[in-house]
mmCIF file of C-alpha atoms in Angstrom:
data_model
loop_
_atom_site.group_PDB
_atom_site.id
_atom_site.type_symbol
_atom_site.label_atom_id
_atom_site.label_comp_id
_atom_site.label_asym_id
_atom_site.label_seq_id
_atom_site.Cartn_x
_atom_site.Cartn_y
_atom_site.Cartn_z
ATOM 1 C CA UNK T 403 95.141 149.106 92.133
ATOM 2 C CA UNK T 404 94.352 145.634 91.090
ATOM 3 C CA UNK T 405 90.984 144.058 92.074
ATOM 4 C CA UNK T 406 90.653 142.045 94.422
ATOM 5 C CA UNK T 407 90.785 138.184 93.399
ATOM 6 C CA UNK T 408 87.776 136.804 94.080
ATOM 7 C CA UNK T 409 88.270 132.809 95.258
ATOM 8 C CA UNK T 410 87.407 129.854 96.919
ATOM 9 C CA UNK T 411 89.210 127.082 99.123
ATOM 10 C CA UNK T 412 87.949 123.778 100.421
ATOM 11 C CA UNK T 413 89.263 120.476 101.128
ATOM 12 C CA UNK T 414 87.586 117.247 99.740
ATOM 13 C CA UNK T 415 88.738 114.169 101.324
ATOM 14 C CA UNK T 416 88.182 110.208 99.984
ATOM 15 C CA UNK T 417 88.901 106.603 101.394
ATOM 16 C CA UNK T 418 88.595 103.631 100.845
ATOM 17 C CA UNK T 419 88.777 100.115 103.115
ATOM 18 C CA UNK T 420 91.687 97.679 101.107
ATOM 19 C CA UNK T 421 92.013 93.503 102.246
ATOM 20 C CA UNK T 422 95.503 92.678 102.619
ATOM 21 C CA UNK T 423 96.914 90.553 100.702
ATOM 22 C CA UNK T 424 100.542 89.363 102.188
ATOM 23 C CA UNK T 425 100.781 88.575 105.517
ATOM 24 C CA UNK T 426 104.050 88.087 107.480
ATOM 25 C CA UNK T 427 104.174 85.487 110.570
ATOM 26 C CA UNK T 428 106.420 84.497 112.745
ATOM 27 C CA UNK T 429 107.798 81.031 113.877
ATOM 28 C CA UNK T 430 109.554 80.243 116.973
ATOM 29 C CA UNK T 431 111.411 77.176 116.822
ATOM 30 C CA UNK T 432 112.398 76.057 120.616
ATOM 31 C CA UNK T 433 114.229 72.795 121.717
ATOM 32 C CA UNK T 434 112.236 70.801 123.974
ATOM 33 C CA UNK T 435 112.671 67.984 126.564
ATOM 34 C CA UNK T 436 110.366 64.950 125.616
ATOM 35 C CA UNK T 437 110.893 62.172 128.107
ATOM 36 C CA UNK T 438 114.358 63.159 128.841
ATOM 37 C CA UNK T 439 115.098 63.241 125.181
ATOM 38 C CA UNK T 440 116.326 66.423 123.923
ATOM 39 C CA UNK T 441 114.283 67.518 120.534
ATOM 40 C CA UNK T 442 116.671 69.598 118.857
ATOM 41 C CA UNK T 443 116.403 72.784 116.587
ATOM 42 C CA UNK T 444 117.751 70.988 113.736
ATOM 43 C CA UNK T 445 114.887 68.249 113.751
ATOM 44 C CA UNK T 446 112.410 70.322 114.252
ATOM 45 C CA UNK T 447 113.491 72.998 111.707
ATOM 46 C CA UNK T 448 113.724 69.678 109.173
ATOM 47 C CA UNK T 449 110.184 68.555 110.261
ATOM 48 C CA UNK T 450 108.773 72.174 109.706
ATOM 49 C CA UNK T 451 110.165 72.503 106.237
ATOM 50 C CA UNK T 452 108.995 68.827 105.517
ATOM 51 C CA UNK T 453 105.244 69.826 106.694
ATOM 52 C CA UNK T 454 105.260 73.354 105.261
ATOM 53 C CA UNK T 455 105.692 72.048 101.683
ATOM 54 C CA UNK T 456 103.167 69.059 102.440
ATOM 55 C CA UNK T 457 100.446 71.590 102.780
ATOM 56 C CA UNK T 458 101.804 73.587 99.741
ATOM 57 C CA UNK T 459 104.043 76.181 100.901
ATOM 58 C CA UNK T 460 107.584 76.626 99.066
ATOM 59 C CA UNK T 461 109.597 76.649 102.767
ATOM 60 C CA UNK T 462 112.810 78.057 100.176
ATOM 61 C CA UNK T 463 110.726 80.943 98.782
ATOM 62 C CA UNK T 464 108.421 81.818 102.147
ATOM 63 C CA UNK T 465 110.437 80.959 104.824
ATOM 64 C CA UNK T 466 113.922 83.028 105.709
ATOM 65 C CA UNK T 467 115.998 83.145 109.833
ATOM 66 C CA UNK T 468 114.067 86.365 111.129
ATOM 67 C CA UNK T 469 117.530 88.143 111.521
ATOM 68 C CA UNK T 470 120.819 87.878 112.371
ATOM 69 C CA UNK T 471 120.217 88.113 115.925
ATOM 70 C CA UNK T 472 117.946 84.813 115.914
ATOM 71 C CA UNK T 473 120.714 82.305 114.334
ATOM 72 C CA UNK T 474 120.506 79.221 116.458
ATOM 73 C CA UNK T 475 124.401 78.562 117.876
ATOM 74 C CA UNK T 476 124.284 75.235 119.392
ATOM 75 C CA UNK T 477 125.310 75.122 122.693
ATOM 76 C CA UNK T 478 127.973 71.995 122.630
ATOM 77 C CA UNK T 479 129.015 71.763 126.037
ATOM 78 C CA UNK T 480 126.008 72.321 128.277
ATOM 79 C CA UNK T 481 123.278 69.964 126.887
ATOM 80 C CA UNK T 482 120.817 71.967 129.566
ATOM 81 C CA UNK T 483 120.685 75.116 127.908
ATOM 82 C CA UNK T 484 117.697 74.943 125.474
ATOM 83 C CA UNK T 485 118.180 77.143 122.239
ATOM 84 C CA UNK T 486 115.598 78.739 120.299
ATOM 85 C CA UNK T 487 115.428 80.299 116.889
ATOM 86 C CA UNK T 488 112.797 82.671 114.832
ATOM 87 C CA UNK T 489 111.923 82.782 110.923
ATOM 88 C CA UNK T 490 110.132 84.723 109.127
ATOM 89 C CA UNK T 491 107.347 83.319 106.787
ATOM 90 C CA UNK T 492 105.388 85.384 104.026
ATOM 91 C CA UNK T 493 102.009 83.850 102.700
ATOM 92 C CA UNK T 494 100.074 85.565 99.844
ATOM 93 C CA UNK T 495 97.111 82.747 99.922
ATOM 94 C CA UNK T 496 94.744 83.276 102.779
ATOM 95 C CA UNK T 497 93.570 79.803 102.465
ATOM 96 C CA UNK T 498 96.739 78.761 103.393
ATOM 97 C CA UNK T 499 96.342 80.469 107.030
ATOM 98 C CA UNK T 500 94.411 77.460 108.765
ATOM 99 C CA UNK T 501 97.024 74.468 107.572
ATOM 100 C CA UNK T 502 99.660 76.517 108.848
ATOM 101 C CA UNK T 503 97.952 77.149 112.431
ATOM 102 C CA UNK T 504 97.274 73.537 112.610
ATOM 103 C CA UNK T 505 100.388 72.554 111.498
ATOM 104 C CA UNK T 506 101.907 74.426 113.979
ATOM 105 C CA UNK T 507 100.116 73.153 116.509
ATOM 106 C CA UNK T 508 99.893 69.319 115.820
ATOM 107 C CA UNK T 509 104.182 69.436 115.365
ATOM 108 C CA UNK T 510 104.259 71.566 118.734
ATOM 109 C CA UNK T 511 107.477 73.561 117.301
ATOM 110 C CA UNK T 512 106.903 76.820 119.679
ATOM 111 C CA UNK T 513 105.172 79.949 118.897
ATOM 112 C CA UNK T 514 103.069 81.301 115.843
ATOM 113 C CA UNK T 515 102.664 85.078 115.681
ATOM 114 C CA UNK T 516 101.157 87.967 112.960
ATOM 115 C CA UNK T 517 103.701 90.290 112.758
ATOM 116 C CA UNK T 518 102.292 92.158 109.688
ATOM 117 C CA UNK T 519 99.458 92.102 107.222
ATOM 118 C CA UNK T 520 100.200 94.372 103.813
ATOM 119 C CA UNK T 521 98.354 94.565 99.894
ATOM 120 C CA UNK T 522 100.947 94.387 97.105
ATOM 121 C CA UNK T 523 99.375 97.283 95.186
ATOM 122 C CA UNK T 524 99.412 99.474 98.523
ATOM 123 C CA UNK T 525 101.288 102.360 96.290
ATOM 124 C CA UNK T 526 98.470 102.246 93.164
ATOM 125 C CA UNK T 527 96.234 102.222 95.823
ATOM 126 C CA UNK T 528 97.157 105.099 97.670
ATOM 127 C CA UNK T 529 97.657 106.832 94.614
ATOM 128 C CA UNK T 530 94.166 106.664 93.628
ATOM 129 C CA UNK T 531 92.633 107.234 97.017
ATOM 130 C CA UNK T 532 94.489 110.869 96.331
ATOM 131 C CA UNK T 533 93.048 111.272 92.760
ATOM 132 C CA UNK T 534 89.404 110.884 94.551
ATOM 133 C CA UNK T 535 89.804 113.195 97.321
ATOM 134 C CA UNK T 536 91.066 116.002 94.821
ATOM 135 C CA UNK T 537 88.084 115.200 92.886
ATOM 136 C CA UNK T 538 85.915 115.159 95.608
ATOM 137 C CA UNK T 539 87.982 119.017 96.248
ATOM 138 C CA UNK T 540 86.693 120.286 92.563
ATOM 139 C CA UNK T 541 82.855 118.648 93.087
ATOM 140 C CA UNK T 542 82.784 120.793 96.453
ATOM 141 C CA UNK T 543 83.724 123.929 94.965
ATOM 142 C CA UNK T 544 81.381 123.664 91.869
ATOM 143 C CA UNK T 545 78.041 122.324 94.379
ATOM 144 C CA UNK T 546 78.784 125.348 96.329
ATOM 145 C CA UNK T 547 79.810 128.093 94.126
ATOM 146 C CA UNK T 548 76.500 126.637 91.542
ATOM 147 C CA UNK T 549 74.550 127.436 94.740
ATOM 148 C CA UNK T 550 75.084 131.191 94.422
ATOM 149 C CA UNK T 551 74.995 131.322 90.522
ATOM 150 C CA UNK T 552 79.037 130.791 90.435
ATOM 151 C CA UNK T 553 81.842 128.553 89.365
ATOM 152 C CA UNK T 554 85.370 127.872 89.881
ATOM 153 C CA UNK T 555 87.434 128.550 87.049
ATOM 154 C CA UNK T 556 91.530 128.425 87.267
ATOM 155 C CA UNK T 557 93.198 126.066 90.004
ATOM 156 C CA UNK T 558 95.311 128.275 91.975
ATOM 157 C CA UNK T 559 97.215 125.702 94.630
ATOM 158 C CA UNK T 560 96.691 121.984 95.960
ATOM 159 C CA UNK T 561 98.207 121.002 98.951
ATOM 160 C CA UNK T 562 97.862 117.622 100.588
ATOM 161 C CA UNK T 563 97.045 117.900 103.612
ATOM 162 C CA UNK T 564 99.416 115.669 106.776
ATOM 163 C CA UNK T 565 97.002 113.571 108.619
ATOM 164 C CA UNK T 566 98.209 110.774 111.090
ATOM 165 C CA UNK T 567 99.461 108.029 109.059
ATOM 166 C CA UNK T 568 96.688 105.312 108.105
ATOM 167 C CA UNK T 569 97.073 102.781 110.665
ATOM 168 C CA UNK T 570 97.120 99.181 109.739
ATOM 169 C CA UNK T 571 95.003 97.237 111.663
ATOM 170 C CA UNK T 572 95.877 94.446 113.080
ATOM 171 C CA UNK T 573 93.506 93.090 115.666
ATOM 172 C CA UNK T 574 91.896 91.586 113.001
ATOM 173 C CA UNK T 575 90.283 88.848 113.885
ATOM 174 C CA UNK T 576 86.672 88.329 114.517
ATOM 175 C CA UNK T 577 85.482 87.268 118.143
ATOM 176 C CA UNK T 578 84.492 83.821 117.174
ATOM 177 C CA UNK T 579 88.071 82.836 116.201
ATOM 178 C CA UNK T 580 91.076 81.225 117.880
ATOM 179 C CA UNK T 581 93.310 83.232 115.635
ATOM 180 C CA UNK T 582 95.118 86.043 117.704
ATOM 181 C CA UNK T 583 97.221 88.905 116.443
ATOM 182 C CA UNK T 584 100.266 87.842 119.263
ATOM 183 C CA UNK T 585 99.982 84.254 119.513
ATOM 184 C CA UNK T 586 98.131 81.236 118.270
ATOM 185 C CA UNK T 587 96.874 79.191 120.833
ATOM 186 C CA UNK T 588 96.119 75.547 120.819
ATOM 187 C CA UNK T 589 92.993 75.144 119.966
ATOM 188 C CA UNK T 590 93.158 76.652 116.470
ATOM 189 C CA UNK T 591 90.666 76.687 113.466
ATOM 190 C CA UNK T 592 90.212 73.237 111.610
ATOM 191 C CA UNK T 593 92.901 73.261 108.164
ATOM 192 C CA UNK T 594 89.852 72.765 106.283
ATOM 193 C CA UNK T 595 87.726 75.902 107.783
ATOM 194 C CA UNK T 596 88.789 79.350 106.710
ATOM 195 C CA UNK T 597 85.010 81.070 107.665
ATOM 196 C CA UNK T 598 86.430 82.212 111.170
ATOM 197 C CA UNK T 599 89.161 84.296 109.506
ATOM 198 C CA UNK T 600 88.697 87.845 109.113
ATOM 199 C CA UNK T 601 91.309 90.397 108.813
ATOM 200 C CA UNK T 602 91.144 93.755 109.853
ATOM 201 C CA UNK T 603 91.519 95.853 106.423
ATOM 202 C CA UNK T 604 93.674 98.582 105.436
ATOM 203 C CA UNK T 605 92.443 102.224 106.182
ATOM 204 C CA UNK T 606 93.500 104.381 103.373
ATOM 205 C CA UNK T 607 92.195 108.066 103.859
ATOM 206 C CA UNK T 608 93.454 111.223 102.376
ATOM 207 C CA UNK T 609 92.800 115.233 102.428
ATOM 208 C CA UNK T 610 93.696 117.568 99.974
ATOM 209 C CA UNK T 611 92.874 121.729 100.071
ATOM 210 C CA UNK T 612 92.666 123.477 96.993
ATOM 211 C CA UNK T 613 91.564 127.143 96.000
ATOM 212 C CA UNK T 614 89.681 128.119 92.900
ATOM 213 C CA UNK T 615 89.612 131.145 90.779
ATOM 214 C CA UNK T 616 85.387 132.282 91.162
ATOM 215 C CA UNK T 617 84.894 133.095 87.769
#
């Protein structure tokens, strides 16, 4: 009969914390009455764009209709019905967060909301994280085998193990700040004072088993 293999399984885990980098908003556009005057979509969407590139956003690269769903029909025969419609805008400068709630606010278009917050390397990222926890899988092995006057020789499997998806946090502002995750409200940070900003960051965490040959 063969002997017996003689081996050793553990699991070595890693994270790591990642800032975003890219975060998604979006813009409700709403027709208001102002003194019996109707402000429509169209001048609004016109004053938006106008603004948006004033404080150095590209409106034609960042801002898109949300979906099909939110095109803005215009309601030609009853002038009562006030219309509404939603874009989508993508920002990659953080610095560029406080104009834009300000903006929004002085031009009292509608509604500001965070849908999303993402990094742009998320994949290398993630990628990495791996590499460490399978590391982290060999340095366990050795500590503990060395321990007892062993080692691990051959790899014999790696398996990653399924964990709940990292979540991506997005409640992330701190308690000092006018900045929500659903809404802005009126009172919003000065354009000129980022300090009160602070995302919630990424979670990226990762498990991986593995069993060594004891040599």
């Amino acid at each position: 009969t063969q002997p017996e293999r003689r081996v050793i399984e553990v699991s070595g885990s890693a994270e790591q914390w990642v800032t975003p980098d890219t975060f998604t908003f979006k813009i409700s556009v709403i027709e208001r009455l102002d003194k019996k005057e109707k402000i429509t979509i169209e001048q609004q969407e016109s004053l938006l764009k106008a603004e948006l590139t004033r404080i150095g956003i590209d409106p034609a690269r960042s801002l898109t209709v949300y979906d099909l769903s939110t095109n803005y029909f215009p309601q030609k025969r009853v002038r009562e019905v006030l219309g509404r419609k939603d874009y989508r805008l993508k920002l990659t400068d953080i610095t560029k967060i406080s104009p834009l709630v300000e903006l929004i606010d002085r031009l009292n278009v509608g509604r500001l909301s965070l849908e999303s917050t993402e990094h742009s390397q998320i994949t290398r990222l993630r990628e990495e994280t791996k590499i460490e926890a399978i590391k982290a899988a060999k340095r366990k092995a050795e500590y503990l085998l060395g321990a007892i006057g062993e080692r691990p020789g051959k790899t014999l499997f790696v398996r990653e193990v399924d964990e709940e998806s990292p979540r991506l946090r997005l409640d992330g502002v701190n308690s000092n700040s006018n900045f929500s995750m659903s809404n802005i409200t009126r009172s919003a940070p000065a354009a000129d004072d980022d300090s009160d900003l602070s995302f919630s960051q990424i979670r990226l965490r990762y498990v991986i088993d593995a069993k060594f040959e004891i040599e």
